[in-house]
PDB file of C-alpha atoms in Angstrom:
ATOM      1  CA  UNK A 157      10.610  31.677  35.956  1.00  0.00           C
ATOM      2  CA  UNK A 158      13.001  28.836  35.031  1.00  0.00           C
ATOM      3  CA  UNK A 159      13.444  26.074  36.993  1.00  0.00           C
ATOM      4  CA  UNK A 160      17.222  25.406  36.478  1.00  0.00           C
ATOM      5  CA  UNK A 161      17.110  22.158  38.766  1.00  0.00           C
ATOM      6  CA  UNK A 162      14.703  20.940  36.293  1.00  0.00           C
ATOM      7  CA  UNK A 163      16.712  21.414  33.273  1.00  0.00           C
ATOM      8  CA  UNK A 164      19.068  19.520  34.952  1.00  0.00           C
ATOM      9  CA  UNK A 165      17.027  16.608  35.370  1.00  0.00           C
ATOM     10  CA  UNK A 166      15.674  16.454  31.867  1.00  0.00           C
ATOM     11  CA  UNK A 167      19.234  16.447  30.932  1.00  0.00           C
ATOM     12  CA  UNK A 168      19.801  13.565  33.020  1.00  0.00           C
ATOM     13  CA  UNK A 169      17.190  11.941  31.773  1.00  0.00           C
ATOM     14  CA  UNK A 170      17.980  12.093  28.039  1.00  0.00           C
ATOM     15  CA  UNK A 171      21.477  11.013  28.546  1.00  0.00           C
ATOM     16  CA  UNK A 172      19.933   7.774  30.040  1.00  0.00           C
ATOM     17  CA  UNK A 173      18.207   6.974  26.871  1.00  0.00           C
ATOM     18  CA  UNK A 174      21.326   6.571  25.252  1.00  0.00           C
ATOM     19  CA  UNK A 175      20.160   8.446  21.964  1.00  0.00           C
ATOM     20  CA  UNK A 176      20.070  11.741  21.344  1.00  0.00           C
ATOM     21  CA  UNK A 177      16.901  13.786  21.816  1.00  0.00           C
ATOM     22  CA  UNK A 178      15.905  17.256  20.945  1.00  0.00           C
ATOM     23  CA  UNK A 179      13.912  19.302  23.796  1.00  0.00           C
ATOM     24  CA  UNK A 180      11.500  21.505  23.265  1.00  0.00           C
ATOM     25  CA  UNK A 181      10.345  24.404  25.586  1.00  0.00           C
ATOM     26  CA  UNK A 182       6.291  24.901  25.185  1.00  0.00           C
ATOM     27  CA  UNK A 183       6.018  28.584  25.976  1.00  0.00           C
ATOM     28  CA  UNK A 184       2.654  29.009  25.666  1.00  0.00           C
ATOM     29  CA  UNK A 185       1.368  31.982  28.275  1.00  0.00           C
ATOM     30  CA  UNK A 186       5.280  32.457  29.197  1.00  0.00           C
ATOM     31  CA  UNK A 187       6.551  36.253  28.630  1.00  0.00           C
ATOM     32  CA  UNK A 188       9.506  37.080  25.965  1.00  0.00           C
ATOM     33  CA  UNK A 189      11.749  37.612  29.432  1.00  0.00           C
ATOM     34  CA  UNK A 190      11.370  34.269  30.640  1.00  0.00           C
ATOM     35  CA  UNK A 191      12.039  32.805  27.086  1.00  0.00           C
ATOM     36  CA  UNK A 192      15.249  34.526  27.223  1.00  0.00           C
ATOM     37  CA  UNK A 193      16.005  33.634  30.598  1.00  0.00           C
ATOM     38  CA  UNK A 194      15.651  29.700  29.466  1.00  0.00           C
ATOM     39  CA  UNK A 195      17.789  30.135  26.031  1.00  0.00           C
ATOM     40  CA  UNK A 196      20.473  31.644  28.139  1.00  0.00           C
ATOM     41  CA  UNK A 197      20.092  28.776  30.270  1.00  0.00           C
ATOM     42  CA  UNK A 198      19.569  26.073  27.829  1.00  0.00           C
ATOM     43  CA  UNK A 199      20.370  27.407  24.196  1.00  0.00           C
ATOM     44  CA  UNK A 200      20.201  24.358  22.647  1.00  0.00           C
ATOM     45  CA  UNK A 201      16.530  24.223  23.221  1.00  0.00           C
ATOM     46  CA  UNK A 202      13.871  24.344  20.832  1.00  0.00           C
ATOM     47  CA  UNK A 203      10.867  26.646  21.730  1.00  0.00           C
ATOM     48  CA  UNK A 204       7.637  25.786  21.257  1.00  0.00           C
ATOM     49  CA  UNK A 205       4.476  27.755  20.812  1.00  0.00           C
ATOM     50  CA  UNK A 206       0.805  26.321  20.685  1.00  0.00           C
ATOM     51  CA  UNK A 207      -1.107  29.962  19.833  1.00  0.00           C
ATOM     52  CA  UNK A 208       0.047  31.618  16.393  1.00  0.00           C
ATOM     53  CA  UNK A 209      -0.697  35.328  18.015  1.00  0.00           C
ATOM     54  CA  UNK A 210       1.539  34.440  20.915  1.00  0.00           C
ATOM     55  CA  UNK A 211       4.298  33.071  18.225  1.00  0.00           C
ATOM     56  CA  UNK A 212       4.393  36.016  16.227  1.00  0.00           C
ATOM     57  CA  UNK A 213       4.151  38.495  19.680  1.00  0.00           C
ATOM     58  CA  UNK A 214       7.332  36.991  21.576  1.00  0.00           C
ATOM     59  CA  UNK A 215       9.074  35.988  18.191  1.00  0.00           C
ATOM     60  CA  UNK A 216      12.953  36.031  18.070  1.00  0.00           C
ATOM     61  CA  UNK A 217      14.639  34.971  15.004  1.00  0.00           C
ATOM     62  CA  UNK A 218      17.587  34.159  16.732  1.00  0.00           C
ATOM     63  CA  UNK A 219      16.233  31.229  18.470  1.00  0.00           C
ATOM     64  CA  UNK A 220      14.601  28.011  16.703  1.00  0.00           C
ATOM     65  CA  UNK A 221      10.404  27.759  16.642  1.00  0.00           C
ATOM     66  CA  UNK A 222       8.579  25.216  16.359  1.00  0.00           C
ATOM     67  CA  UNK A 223       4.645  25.271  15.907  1.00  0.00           C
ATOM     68  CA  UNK A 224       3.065  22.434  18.202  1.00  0.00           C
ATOM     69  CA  UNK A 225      -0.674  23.021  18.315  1.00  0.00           C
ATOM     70  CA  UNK A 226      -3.340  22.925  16.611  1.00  0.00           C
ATOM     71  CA  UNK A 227      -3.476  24.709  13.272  1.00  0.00           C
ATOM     72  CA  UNK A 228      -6.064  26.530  11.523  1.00  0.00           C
ATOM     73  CA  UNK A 229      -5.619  27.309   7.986  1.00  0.00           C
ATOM     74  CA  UNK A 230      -5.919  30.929   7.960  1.00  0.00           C
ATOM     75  CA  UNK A 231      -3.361  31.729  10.484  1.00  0.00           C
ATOM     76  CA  UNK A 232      -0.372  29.074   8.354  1.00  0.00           C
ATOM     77  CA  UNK A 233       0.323  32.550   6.501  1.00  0.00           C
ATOM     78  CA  UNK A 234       1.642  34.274   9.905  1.00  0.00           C
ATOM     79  CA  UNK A 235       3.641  31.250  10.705  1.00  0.00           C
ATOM     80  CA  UNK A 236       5.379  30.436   7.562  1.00  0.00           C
ATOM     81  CA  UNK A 237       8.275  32.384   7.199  1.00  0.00           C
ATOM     82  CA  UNK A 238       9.316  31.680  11.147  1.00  0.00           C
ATOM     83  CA  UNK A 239       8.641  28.184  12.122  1.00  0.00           C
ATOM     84  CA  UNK A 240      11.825  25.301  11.684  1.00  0.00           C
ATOM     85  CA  UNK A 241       8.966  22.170  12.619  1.00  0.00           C
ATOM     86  CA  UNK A 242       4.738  22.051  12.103  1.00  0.00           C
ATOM     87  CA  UNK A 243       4.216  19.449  14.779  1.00  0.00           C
ATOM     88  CA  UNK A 244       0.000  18.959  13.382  1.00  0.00           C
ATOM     89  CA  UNK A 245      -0.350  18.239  10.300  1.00  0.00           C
ATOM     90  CA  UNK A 246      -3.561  16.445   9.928  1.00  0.00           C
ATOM     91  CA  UNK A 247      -5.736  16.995   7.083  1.00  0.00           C
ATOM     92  CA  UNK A 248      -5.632  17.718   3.333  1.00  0.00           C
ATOM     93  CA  UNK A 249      -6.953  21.300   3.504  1.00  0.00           C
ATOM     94  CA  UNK A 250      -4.087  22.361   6.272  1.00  0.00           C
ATOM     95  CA  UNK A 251      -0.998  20.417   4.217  1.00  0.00           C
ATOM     96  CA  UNK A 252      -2.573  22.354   1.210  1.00  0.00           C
ATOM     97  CA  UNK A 253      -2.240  25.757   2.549  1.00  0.00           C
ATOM     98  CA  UNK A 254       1.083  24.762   4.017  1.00  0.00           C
ATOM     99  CA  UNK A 255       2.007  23.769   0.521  1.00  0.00           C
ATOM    100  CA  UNK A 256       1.020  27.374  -0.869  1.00  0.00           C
ATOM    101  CA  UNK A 257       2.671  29.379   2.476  1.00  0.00           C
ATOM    102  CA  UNK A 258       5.851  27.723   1.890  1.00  0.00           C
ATOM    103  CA  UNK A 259       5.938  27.946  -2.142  1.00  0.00           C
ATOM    104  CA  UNK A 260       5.638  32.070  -1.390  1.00  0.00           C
ATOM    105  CA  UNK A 261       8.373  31.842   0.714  1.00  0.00           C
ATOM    106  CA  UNK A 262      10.932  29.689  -1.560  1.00  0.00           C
ATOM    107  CA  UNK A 263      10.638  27.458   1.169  1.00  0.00           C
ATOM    108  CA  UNK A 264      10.252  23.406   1.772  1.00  0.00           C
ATOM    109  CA  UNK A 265       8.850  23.151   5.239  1.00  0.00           C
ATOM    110  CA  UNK A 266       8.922  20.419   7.187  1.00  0.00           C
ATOM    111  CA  UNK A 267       6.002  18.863   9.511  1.00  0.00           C
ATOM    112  CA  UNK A 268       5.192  15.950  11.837  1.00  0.00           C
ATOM    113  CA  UNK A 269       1.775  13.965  11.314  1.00  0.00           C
ATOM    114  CA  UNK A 270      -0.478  14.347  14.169  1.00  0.00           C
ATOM    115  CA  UNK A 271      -1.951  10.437  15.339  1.00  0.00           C
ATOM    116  CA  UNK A 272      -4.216  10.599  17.784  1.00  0.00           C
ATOM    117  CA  UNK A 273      -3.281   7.842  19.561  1.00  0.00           C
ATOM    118  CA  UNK A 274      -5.923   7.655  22.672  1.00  0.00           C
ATOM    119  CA  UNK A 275      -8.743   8.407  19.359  1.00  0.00           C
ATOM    120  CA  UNK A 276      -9.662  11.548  22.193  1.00  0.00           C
ATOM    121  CA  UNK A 277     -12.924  13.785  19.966  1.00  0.00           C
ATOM    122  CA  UNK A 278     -10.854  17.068  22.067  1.00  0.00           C
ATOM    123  CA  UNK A 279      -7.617  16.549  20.291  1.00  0.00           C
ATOM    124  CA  UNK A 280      -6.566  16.701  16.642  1.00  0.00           C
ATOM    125  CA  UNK A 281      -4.499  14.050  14.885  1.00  0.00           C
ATOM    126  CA  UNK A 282      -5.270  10.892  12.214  1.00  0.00           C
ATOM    127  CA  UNK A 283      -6.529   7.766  13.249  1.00  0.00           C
ATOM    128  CA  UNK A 284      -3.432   5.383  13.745  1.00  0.00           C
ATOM    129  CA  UNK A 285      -5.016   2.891  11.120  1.00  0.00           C
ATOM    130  CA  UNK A 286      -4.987   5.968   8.564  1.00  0.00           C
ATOM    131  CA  UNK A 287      -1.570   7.110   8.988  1.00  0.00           C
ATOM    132  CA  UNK A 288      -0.100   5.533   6.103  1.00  0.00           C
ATOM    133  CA  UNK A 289      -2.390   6.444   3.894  1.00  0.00           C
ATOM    134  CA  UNK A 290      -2.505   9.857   5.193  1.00  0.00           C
ATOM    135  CA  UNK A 291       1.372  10.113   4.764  1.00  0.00           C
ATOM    136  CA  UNK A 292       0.462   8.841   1.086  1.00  0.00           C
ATOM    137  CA  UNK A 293      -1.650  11.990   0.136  1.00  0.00           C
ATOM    138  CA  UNK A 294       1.265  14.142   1.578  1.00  0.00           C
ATOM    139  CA  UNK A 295       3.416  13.459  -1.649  1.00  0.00           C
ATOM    140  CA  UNK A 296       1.148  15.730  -3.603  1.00  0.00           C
ATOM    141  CA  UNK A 297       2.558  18.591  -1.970  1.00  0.00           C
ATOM    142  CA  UNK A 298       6.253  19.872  -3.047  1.00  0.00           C
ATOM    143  CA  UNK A 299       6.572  22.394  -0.420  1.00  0.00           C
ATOM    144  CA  UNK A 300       6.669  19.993   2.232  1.00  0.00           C
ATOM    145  CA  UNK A 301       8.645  17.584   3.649  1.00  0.00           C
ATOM    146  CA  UNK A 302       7.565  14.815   6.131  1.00  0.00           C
ATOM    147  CA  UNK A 303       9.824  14.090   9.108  1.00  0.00           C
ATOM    148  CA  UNK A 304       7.811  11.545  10.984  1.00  0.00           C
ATOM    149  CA  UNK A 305       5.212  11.560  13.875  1.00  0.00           C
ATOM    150  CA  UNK A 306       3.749  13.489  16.532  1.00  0.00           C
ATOM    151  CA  UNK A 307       1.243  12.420  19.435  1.00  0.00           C
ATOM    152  CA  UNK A 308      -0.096  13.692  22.705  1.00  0.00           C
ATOM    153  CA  UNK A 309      -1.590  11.085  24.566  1.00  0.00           C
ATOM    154  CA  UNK A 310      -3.487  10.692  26.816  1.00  0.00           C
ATOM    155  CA  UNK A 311      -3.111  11.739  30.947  1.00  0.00           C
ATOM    156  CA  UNK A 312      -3.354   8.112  32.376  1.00  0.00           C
ATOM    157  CA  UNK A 313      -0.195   8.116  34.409  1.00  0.00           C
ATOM    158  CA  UNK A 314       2.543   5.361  34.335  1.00  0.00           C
ATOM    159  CA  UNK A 315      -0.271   2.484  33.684  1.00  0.00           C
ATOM    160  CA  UNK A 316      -0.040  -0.222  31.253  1.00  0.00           C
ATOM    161  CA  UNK A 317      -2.672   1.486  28.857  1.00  0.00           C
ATOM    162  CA  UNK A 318      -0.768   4.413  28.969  1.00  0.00           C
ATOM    163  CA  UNK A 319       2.452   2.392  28.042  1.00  0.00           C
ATOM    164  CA  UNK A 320       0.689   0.098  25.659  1.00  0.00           C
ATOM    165  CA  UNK A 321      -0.430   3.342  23.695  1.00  0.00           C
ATOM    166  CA  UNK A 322       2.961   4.311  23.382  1.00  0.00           C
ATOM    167  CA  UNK A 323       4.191   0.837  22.008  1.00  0.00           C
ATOM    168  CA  UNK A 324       1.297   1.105  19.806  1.00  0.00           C
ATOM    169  CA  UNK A 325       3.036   4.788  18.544  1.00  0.00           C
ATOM    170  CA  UNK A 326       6.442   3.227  18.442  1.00  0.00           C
ATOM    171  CA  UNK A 327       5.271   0.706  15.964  1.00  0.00           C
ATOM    172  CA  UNK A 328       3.135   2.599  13.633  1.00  0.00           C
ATOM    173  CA  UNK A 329       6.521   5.071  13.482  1.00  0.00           C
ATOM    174  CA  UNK A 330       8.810   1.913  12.531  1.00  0.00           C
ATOM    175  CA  UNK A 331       6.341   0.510  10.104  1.00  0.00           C
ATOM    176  CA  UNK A 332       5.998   3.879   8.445  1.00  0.00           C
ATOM    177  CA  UNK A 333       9.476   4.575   8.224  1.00  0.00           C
ATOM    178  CA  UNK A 334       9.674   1.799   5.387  1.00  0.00           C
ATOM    179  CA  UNK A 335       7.246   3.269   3.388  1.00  0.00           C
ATOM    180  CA  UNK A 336       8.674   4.611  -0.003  1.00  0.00           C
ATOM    181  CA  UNK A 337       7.689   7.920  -0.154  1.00  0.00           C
ATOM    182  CA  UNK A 338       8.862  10.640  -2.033  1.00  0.00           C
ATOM    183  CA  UNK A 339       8.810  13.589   1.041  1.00  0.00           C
ATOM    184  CA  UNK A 340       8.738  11.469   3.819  1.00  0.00           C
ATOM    185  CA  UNK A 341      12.062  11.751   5.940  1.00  0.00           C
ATOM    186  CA  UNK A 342      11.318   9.285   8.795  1.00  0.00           C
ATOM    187  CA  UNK A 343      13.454  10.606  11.669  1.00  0.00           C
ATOM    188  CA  UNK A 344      11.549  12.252  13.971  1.00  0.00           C
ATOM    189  CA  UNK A 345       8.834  10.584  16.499  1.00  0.00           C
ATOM    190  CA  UNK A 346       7.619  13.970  18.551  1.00  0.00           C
ATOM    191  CA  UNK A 347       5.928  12.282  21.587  1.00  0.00           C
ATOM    192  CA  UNK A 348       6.145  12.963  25.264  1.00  0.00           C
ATOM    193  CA  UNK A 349       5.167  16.111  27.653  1.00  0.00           C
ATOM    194  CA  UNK A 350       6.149  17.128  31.184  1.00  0.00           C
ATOM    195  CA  UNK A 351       3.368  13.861  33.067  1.00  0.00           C
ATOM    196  CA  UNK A 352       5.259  11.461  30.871  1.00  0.00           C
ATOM    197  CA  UNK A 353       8.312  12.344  29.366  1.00  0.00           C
ATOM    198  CA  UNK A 354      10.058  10.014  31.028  1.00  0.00           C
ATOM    199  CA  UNK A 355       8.305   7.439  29.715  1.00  0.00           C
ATOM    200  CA  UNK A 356       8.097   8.823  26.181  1.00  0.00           C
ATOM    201  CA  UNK A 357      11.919   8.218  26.060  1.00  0.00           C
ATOM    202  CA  UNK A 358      11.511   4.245  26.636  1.00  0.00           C
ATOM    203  CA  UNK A 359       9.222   3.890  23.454  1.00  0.00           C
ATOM    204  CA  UNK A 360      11.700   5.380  21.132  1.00  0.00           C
ATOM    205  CA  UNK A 361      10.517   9.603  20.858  1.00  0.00           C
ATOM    206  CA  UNK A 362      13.370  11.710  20.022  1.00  0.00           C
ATOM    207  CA  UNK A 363      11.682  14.722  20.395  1.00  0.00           C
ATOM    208  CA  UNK A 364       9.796  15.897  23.996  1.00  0.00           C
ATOM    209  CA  UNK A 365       7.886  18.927  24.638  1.00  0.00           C
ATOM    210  CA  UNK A 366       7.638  20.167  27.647  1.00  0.00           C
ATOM    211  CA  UNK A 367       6.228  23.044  29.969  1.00  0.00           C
ATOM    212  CA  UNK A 368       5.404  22.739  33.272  1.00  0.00           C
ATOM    213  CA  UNK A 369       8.677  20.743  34.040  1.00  0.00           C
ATOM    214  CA  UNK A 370      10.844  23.889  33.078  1.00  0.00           C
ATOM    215  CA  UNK A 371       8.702  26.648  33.669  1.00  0.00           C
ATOM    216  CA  UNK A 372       6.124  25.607  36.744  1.00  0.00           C
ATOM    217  CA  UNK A 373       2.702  25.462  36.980  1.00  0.00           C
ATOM    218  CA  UNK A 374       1.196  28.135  34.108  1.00  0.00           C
ATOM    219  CA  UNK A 375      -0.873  31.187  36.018  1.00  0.00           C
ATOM    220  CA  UNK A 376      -3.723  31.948  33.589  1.00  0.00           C
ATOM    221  CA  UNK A 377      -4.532  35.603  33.535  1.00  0.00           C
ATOM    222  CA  UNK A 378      -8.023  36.730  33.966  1.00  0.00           C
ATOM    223  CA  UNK A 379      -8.237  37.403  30.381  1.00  0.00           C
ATOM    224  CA  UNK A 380      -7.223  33.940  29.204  1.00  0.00           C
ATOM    225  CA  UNK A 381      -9.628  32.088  31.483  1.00  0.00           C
TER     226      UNK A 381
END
């Protein structure tokens, strides 16, 4: 189910940031009906999917995907040729096998750098003090092409950690857009889910993703628990 209302509100919310922002719908454990019933009523949204077997079951090429989880190397190959956006890039061994997925598909494909910003052991991402360097390495690859930053931080609510985090996120993106590097584009900072979207949008992210804000609280099937 899609929670017009809602859409309505994140609308409202980007146009008070005064910039534009691109939305993106995390579909993870939502059926291929309800994804249509949100592009009908949103089209401009991006969808995102966290689970490459769920990607390639509800995939439609007429609508834009975008990858947002974690990645393992061996499933890049079932990806490749369908995703617009890698949002977790965070080692050598993924970008490499990114690299090679994309060369076999004549493609340059373009990914965020994960930072783990709240340095959480659950969650993937680079170190914040690594970044650069990290964005460095990324110039050996041809077949891909940098566009800036992703980060999921942490659940603290609207508290000053919480918002010190993200100034900590909107730095590191502005000092890293000077860098001179070869593939690295600069113009996308990929920060900001359904708890804290809101606040996201005051630290300079151009790119949310949310879920439960359009779709509800997800309903786990027995299977999946």
């Amino acid at each position: 189910m899609v929670y017009t209302e809602h859409i309505r509100d994140v609308r409202e919310a980007v146009a008070a940031c005064g910039r534009e922002v691109a939305v993106v719908a995390a579909v993870k454990m939502q059926t291929k009906d309800t994804v249509d019933e949100l592009m009908r009523a949103a089209p401009d949204f991006i969808l995102g999917e966290n689970r490459v077997q769920e990607l390639t079951a509800k995939y439609d090429p007429s609508y834009r995907w975008h990858f947002i989880g974690q990645l393992q190397t061996n499933k890049v190959k079932y990806i490749a040729d369908k995703v617009e956006l890698i949002h977790s890039l965070d080692r050598a061994e993924l970008a490499k096998e990114i690299d090679r997925q994309a060369a076999k598909h004549g493609k340059i494909q373009d990914c965020l750098v994960e930072v783990n910003m709240g340095s959480e052991i659950s969650k993937g991402g680079v170190a914040p003090e690594e970044a650069a360097e990290f964005l460095r390495t990324l110039q050996d690859f041809p077949h891909i092409r940098v566009r800036g930053l992703m980060s999921v931080l942490p659940n603290l609510g609207d508290t000053p950690e919480l918002r010190s985090l993200y100034a900590g996120l909107q730095s590191l993106f502005e000092s890293t857009a000077g860098l001179s590097l070869s593939n690295y584009r600069a113009d996308i900072l990929s920060a900001g889910m359904s708890g804290d979207y809101k606040i996201a949008l005051e630290y300079g992210s151009n790119m949310i993703r949310l879920g439960r804000t359009l779709f509800g609280e997800r309903i786990y099937p027995a299977s999946a628990v």
